[in-house]
Coordinates of C-alpha atoms and ligand atoms in Angstrom, one line a residue:
X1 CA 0.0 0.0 0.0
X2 CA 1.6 3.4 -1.1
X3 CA 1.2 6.6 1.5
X4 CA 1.5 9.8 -0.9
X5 CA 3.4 12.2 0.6
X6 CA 3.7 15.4 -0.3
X7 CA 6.9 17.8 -1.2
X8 CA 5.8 20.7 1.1
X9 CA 7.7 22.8 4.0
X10 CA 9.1 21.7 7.3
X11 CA 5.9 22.3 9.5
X12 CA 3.4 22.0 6.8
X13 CA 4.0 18.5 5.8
X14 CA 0.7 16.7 5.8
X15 CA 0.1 13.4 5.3
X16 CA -2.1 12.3 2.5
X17 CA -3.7 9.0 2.3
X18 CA -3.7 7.2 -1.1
X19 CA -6.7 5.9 -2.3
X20 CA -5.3 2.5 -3.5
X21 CA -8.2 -0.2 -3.3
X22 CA -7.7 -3.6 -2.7
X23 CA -6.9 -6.3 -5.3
X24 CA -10.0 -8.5 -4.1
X25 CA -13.4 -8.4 -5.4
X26 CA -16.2 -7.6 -3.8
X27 CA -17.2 -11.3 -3.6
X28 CA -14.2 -12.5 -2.8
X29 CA -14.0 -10.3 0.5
X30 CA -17.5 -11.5 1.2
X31 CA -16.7 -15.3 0.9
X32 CA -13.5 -14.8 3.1
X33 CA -15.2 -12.8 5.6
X34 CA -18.2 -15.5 5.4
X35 CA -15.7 -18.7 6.0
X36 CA -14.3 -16.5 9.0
X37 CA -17.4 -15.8 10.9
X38 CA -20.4 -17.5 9.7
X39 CA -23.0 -15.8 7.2
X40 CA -25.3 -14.1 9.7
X41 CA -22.6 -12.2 10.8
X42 CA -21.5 -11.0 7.8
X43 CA -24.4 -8.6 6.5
X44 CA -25.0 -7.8 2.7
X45 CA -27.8 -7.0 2.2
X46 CA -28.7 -3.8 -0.3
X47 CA -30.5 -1.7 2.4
X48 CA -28.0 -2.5 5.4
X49 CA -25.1 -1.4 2.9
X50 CA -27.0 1.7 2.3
X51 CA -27.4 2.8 5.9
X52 CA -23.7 1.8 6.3
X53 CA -22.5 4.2 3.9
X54 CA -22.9 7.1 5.3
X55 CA -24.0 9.2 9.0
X56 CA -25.5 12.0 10.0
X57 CA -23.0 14.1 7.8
X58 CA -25.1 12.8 4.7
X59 CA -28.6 13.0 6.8
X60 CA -30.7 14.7 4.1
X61 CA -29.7 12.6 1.2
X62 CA -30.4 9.8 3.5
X63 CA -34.1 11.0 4.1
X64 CA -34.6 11.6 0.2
X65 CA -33.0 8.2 -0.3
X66 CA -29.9 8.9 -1.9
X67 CA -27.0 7.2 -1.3
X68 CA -24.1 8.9 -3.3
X69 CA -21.2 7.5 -1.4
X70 CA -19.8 3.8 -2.2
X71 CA -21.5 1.2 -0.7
X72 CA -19.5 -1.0 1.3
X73 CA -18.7 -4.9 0.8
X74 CA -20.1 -6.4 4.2
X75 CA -20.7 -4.9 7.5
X76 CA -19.2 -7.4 10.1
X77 CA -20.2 -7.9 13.6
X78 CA -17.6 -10.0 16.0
X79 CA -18.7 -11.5 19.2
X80 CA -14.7 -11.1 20.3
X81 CA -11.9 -9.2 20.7
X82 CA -10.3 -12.7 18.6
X83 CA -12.5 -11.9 16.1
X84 CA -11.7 -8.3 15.4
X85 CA -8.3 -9.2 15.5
X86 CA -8.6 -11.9 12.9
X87 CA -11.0 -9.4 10.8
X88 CA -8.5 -6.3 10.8
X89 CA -5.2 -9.1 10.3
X90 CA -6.9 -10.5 7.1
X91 CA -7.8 -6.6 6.2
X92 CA -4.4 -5.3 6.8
X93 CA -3.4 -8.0 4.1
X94 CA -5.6 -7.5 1.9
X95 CA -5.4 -3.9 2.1
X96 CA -9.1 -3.6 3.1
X97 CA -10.4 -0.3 4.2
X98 CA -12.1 -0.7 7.6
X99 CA -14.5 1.8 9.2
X100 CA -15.1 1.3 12.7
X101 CA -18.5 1.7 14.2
X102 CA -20.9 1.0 17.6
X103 CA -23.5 2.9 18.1
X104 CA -23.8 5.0 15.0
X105 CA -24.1 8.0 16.5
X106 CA -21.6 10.1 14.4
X107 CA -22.1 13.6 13.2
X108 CA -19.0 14.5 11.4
X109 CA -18.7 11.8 8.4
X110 CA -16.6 9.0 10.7
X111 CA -18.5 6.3 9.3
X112 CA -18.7 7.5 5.6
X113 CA -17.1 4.6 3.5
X114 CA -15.5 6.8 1.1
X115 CA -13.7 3.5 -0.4
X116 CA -14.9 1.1 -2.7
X117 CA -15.1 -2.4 -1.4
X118 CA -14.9 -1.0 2.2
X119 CA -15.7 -3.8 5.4
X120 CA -17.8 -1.8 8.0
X121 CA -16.8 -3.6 11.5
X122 CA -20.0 -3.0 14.0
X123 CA -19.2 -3.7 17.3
X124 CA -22.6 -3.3 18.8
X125 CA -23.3 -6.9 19.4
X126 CA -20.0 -6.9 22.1
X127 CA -22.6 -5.2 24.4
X128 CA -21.9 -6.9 27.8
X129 CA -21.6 -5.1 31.1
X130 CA -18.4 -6.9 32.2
X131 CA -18.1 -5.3 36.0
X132 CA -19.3 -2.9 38.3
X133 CA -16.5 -2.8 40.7
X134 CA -17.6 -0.2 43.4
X135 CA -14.6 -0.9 45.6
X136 CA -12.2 0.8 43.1
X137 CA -15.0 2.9 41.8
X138 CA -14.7 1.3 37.8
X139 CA -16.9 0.0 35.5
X140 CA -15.6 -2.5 32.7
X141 CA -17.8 -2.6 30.0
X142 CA -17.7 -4.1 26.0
X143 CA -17.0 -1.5 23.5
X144 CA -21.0 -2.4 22.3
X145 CA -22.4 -1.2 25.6
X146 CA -24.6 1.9 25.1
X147 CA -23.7 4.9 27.5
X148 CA -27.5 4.9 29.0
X149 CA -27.5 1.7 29.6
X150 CA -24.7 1.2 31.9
X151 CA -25.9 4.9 33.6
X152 CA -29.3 2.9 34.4
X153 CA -27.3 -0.2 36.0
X154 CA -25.1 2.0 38.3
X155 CA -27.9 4.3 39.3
X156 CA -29.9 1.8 40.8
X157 CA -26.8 1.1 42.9
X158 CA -26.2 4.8 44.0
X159 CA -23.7 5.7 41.4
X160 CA -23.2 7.3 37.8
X161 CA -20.9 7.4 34.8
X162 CA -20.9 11.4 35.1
X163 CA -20.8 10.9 31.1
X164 CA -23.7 12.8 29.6
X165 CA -23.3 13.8 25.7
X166 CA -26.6 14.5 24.4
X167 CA -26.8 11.1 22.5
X168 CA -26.5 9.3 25.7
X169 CA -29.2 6.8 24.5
X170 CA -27.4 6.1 21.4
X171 CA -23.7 6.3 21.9
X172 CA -21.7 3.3 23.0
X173 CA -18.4 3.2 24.6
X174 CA -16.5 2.4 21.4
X175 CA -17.6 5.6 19.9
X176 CA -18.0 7.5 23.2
X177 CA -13.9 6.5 23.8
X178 CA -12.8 6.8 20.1
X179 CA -14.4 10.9 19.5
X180 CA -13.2 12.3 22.5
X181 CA -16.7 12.8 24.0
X182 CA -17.9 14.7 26.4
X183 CA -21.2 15.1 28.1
X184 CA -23.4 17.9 29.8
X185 CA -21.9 17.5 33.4
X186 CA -18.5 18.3 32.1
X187 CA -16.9 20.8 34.3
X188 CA -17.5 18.6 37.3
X189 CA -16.4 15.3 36.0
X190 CA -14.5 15.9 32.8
X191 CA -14.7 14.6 29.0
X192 CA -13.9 10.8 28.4
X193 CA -10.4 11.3 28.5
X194 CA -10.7 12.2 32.0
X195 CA -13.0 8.9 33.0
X196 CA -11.3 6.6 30.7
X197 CA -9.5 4.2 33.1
X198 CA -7.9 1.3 31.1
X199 CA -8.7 0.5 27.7
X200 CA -8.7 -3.0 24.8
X201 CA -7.5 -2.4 21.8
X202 CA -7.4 -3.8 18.2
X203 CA -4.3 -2.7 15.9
X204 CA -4.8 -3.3 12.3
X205 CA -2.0 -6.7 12.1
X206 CA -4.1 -8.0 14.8
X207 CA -2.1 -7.4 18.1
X208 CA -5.1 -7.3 21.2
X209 CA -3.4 -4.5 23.7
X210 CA -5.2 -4.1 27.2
X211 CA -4.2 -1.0 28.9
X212 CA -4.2 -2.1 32.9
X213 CA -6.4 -0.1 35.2
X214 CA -4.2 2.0 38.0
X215 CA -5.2 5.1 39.5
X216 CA -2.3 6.7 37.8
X217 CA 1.2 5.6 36.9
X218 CA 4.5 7.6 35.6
X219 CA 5.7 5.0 33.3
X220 CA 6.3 6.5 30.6
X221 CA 3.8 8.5 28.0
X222 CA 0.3 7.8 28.7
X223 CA -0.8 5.3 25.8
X224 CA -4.4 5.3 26.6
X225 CA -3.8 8.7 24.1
X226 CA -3.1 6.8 21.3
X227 CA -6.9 5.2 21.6
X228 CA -8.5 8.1 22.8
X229 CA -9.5 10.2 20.0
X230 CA -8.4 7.7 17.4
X231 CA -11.8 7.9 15.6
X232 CA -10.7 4.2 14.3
X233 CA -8.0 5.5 12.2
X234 CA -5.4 3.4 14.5
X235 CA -7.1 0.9 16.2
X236 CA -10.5 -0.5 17.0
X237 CA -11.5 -0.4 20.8
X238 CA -13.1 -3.6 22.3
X239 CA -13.5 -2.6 26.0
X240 CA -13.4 0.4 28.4
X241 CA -13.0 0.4 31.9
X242 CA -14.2 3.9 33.3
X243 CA -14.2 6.1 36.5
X244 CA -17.8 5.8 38.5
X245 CA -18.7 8.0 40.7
X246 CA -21.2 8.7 43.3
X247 CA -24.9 10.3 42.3
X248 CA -26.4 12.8 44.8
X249 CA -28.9 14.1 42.5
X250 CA -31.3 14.7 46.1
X251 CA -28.4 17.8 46.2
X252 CA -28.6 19.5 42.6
X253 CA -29.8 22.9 42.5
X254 CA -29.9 24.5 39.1
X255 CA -29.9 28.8 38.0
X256 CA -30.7 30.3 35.1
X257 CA -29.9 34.0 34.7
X258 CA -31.3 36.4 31.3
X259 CA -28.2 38.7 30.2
X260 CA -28.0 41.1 27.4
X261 CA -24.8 39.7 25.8
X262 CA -22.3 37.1 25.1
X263 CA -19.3 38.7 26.2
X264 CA -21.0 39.6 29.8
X265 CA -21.8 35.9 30.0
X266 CA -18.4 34.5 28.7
X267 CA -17.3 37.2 31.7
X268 CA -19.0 35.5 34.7
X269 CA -18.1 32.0 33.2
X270 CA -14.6 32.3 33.7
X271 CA -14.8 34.2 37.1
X272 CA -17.2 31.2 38.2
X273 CA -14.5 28.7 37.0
X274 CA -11.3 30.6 37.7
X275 CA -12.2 31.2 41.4
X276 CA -12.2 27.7 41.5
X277 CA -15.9 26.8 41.3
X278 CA -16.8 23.3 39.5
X279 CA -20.9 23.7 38.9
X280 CA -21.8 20.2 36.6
X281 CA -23.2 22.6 34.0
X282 CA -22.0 25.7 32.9
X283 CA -23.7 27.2 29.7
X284 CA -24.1 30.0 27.7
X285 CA -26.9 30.4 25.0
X286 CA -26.7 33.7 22.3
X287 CA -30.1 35.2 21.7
X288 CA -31.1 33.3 18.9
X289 CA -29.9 30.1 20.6
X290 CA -31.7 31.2 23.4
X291 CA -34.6 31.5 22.1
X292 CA -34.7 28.3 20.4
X293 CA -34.1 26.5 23.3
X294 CA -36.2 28.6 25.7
X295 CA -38.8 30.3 23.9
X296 CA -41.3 30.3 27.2
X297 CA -38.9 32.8 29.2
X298 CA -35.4 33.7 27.1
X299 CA -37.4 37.1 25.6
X300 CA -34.6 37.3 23.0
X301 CA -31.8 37.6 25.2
X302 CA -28.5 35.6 26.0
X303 CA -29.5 32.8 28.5
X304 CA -26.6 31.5 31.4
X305 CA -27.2 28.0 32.7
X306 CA -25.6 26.5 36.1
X307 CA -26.1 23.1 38.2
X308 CA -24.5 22.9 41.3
X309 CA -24.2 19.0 41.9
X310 CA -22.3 16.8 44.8
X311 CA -22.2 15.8 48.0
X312 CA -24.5 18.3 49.5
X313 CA -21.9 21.1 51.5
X314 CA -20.1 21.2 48.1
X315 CA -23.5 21.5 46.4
X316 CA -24.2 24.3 48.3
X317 CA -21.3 26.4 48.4
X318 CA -21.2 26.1 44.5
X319 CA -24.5 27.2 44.4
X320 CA -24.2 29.6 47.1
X321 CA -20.7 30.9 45.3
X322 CA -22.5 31.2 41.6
X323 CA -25.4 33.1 43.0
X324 CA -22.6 35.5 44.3
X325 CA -20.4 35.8 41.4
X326 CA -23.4 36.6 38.7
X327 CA -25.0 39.1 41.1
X328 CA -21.5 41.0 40.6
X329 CA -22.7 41.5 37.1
X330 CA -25.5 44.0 37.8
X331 CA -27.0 43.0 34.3
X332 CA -27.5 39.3 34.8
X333 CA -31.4 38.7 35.7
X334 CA -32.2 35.7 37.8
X335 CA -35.1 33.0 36.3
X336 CA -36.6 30.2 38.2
X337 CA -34.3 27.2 38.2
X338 CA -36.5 25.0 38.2
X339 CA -37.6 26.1 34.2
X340 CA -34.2 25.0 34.0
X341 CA -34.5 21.9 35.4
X342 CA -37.7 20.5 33.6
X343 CA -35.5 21.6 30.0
X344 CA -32.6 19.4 31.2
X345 CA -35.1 16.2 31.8
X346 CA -35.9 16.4 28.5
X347 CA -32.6 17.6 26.1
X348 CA -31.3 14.2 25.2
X349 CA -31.7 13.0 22.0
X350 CA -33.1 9.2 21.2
X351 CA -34.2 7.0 18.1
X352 CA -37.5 8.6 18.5
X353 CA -36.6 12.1 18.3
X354 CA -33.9 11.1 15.5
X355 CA -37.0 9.7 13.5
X356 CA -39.1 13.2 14.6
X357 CA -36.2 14.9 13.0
X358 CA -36.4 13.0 10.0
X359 CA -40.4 14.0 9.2
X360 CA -39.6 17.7 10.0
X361 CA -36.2 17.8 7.8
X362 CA -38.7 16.6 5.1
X363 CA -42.0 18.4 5.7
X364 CA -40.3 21.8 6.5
X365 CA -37.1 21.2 4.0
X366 CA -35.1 23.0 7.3
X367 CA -32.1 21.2 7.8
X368 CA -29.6 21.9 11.0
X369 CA -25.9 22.0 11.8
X370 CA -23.8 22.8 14.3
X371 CA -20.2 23.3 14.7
X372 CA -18.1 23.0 18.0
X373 CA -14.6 24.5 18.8
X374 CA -12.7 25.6 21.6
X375 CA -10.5 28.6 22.3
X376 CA -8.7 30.6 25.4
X377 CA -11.1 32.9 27.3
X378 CA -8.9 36.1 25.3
X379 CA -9.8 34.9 22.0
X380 CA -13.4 33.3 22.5
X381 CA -15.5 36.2 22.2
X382 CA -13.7 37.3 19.4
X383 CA -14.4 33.8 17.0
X384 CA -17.5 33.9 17.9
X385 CA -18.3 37.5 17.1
X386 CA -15.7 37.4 14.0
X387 CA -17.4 34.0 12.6
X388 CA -20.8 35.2 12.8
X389 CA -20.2 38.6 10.9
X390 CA -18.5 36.4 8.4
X391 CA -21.6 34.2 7.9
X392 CA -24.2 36.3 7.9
X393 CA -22.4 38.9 5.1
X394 CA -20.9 35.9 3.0
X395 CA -23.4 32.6 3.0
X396 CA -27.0 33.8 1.4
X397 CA -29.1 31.6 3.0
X398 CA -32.8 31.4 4.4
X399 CA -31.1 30.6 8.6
X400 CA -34.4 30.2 10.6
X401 CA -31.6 29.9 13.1
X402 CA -28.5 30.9 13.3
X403 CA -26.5 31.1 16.8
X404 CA -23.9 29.6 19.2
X405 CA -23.0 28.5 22.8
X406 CA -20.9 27.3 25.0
X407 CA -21.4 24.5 26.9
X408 CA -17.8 23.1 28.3
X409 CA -15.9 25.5 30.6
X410 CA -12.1 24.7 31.5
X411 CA -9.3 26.7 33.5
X412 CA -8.1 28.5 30.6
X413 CA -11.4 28.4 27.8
X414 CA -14.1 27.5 26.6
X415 CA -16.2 25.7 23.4
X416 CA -18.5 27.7 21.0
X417 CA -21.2 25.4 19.9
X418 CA -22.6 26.9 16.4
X419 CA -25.6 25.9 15.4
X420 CA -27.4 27.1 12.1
X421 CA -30.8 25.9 10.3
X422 CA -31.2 27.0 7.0
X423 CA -33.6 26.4 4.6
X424 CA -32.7 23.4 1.5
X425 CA -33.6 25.4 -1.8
X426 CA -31.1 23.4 -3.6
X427 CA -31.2 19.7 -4.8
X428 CA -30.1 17.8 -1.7
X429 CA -26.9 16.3 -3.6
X430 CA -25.9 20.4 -3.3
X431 CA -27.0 21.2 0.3
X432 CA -23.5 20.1 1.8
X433 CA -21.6 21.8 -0.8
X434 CA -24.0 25.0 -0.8
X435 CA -24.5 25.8 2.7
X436 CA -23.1 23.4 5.2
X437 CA -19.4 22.8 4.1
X438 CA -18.6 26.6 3.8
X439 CA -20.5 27.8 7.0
X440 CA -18.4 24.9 8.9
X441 CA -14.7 26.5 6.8
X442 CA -15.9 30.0 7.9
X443 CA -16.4 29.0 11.4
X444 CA -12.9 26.9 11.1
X445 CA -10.9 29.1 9.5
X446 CA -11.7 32.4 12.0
X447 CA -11.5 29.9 15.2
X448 CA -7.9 28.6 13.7
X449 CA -6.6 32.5 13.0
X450 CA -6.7 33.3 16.8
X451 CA -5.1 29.9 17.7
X452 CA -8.3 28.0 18.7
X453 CA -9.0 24.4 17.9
X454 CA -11.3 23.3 15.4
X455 CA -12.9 20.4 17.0
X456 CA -14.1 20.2 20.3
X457 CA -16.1 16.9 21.2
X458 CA -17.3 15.9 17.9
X459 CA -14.1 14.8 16.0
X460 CA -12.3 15.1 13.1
X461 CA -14.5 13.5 10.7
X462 CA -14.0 13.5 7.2
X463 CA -15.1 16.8 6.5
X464 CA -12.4 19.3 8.5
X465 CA -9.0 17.4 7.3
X466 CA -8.3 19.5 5.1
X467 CA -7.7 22.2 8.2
X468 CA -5.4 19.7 10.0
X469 CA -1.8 20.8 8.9
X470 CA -2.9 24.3 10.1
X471 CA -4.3 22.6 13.3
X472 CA -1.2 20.8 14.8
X473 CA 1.2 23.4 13.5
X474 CA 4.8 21.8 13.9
X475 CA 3.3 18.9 15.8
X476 CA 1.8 17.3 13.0
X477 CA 4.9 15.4 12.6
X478 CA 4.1 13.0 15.7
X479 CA 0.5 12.6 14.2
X480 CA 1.5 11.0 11.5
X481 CA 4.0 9.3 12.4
X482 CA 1.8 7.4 15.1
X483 CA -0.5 6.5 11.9
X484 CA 2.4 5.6 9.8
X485 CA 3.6 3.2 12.5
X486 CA 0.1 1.8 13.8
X487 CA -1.3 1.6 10.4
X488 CA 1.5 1.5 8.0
X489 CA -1.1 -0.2 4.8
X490 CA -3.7 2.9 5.9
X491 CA -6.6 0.6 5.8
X492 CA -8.3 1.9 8.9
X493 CA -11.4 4.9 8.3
X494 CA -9.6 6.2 5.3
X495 CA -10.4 9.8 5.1
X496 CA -10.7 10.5 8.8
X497 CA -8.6 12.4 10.5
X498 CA -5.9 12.5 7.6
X499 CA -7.3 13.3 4.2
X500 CA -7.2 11.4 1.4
X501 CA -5.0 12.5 -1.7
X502 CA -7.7 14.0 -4.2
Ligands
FAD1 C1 -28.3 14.0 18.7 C2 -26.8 13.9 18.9 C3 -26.3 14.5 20.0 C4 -24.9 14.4 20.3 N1 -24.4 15.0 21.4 C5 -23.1 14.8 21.7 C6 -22.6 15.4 22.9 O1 -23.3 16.0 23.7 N2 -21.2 15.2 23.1 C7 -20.4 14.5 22.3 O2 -19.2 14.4 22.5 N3 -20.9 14.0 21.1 C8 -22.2 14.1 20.8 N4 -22.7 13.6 19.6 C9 -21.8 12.9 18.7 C10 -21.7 11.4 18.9 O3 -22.9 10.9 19.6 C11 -20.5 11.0 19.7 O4 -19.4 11.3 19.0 C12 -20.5 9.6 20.2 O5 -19.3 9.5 21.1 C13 -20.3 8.6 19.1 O6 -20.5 7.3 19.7 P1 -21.1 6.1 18.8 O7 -21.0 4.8 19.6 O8 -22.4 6.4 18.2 O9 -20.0 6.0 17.6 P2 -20.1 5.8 16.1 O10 -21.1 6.8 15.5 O11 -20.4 4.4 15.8 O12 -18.6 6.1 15.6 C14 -18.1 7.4 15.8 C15 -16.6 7.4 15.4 O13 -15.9 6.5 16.2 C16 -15.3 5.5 15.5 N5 -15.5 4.2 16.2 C17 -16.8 3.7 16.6 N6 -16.6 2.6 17.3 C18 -15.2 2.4 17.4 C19 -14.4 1.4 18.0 N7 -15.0 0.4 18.7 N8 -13.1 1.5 17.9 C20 -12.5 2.5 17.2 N9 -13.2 3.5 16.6 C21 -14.6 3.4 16.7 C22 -16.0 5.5 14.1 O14 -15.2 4.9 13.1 C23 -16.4 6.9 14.0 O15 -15.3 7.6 13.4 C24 -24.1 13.7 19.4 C25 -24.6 13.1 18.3 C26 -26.0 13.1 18.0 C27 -26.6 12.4 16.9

């Protein structure tokens, strides 16, 4: 398999995939894949294909039924870490391309098999709870394992992930591990990489690694980086062990506050979190996004969102501490918390609302967006500000919504979420290319000029490669030399994370 790389500068090398396909035909992969693991788990048939091509990236053609990307050979699904082994060895011969997937959750083209002849490997049949060892305070779980389901079996002993992306009742902890997730609850217990334990990994010749659970250990680089974030472009995860930790929800007081504008409420963020305060939830809505969310009581204004959470003293002194801080800022108005409350009960997303989303996309022909990226708390106010003018005087589009927040708070910055629903007056093979694609380089391109980073929680993708030699700067080097050395054929996720050679 030949890696095409190309003659530019020290510090803007990036590494381009080619897009050799393998030797084999499409039957041939089949049969081989068949004699390994049995016919019913090797899935062929023309619809499964088609919903295996593609994810919520290509969401409208998938609701007119049009499937423009190739359609892959098989989508497997192994009972066993053995199995994935033997799946990616014979792959990694073969020179296979192999796209990763549990719960199919992905929103940034992850799953796209942009390869003819591609093997989709679903893990969501490894879905065993494997312990709940309260002791050490760890859960081990198969990468198959949705993230709501193991919540439900530690809350009825007293405990909780702390995990809480919006997809909560899709994601599983394949996925959740291999995009960097992170959930609502954040600022009190972290993003995945900060409840990821020990880890099982699959590397494309087939070698099964199984990072050891300690509470920390200074032996050398942490490797459970090298299957964090890997968006199975490295390695396929086949079990998690996470943090647990314990639920007080008796103690959670939420506060919602009305504010004029953004930088006032990007302000009292960072005094809340710089003075040391860790509320679970820490969000920031602009007015459109505000309203949106809150149309019975935002009036058109910037909305500020806090839960205190915890064993109850450290409940209270958040909440006492919040109250305290955002009273300093004469303009912030107080609303009751518990409107705030009854919206988080009901803000995660399942298959039914997916399927409500899917009538509505094709009733109203309003499609939505978003766009998440992080930057310091001097530079924040000014991408958001910066990308907005730039979208609103450069895409012509009918937005019914177009707006931002921020919704993970750390020591030295903070996310903007964009989101932006626009109106499809194009053929549906052009919405992407018309309005999507550029909206998502405008917000990109203004958050990268001030030094931000253009993903936050989603990943990489497919679709914001083309950004990534400007993203790692001189440190792109080590990037791909980990892919060069973990996947030296390039059959996993081609496309993601490192683009493909046009
Ligand atoms: C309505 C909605 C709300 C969302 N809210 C959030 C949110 O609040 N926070 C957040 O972080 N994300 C959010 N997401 C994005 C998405 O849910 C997360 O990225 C999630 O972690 C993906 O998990 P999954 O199991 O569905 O992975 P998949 O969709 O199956 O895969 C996602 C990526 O991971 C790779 N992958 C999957 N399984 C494995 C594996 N076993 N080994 C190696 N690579 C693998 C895939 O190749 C792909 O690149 C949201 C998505 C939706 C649709």
């Amino acid at each position: 398999m030949q890696l095409l790389l190309e003659p530019v500068k020290k510090h803007q090398r990036q590494r381009m995939e080619s897009v050799k396909v393998t030797s084999l035909t499409r039957e041939q992969i089949v049969s081989a894949y068949v004699d390994m693991l049995g016919s019913a788990r090797v899935l062929t048939d023309d619809q499964t294909l088609k919903d295996n091509s593609a994810d919520r990236y290509y969401k409208v053609e998938r609701i007119f039924g049009i499937y423009s990307l190739p359609l892959p050979a098989a989508v497997l699904k192994p009972g066993t870490p053995a199995e994935v082994s033997q799946i990616l060895a014979f792959a990694n011969e073969h020179g296979i391309n192999v796209v990763p997937k549990t719960g199919g959750s992905a929103t940034e083209g992850g799953l796209e098999t942009v390869i003819e002849n591609s093997i989709v490997v679903d893990g969501s049949g490894m879905n065993e709870i494997l312990s709940i060892d309260v002791e050490n305070m760890l859960a081990t779980v198969q990468c198959g394992v949705c993230l709501e389901d193991l919540e439900n079996e530690l809350r009825k002993l007293g405990y909780t992930t702390g995990h809480s992306p919006q997809s909560k009742p899709l994601a599983q902890y394949g996925g959740l591990v291999a995009t960097r997730s992170i959930g609502q609850f954040s600022t009190l217990y972290g993003g995945i990489e900060d409840m990821l334990v020990g880890v099982e990994t699959v590397f494309p010749n087939g070698e099964i690694c199984r990072i050891k659970n300690v509470p920390r250990r200074s032996a050398g680089p942490d490797i459970r980086h090298l299957v964090l974030g890997n968006e199975g472009a490295l390695n396929f995860i086949t079990e998690v062990s996470v943090k647990i930790f314990r639920y007080y929800p008796e103690n959670n007081r939420f506060y919602g506050y009305l504010l004029d504008d953004m930088k006032t409420g990007l302000a009292i963020l960072r005094e809340v979190i710089t003075q040391g305060y860790r509320p679970s939830v820490a969000r920031l809505y602009d007015q459109e996004d505000g309203l949106y969310h809150f149309k019975h009581f935002s009036d058109g204004r910037c909305v500020l969102i806090f839960v205190a959470e915890g064993p109850k003293p450290i409940a209270d002194a958040t909440g006492a501490a919040i109250e305290e801080i955002v009273a300093s800022f004469d303009s912030a108005e107080p609303v009751d918390g518990t409107l705030i409350e009854e919206w988080f009960n009901n803000l995660n997303w399942d298959v039914s609302k997916i399927e409500e989303e899917r009538v509505e996309i094709r009733d109203t022909l309003i499609n939505g967006f978003t766009t998440e990226i992080s930057g310091n708390w001097s530079v924040i106010h000014d991408i958001y500000v910066n990308a907005m003018a730039r979208i609103r005087s450069e895409i012509s589009a009918d937005f019914s919504l177009l707006g931002g927040h921020s919704s993970h708070s750390y020591l030295n910055g903070t996310n903007m979420y964009f989101v932006y629903y626009y109106k499809i007056d194009v053929d549906p093979t052009l919405e992407l290319s018309t309005y999507h694609d550029p909206i998502q380089n405008i917000i990109v391109e203004e958050t990268l000029k001030l030094g931000g980073s253009m993903c936050h929680h989603h990943g990489v993708g497919k679709h914001r490669t083309h950004f990534l030699a400007e993203e790692y700067g001189s440190s792109l080097y080590m990037l791909e030399t980990l892919k060069t050395a973990f996947d030296p054929n390039g059959i996993m996720n081609r496309g993601t994370i490192f683009p493909l050679a046009k």
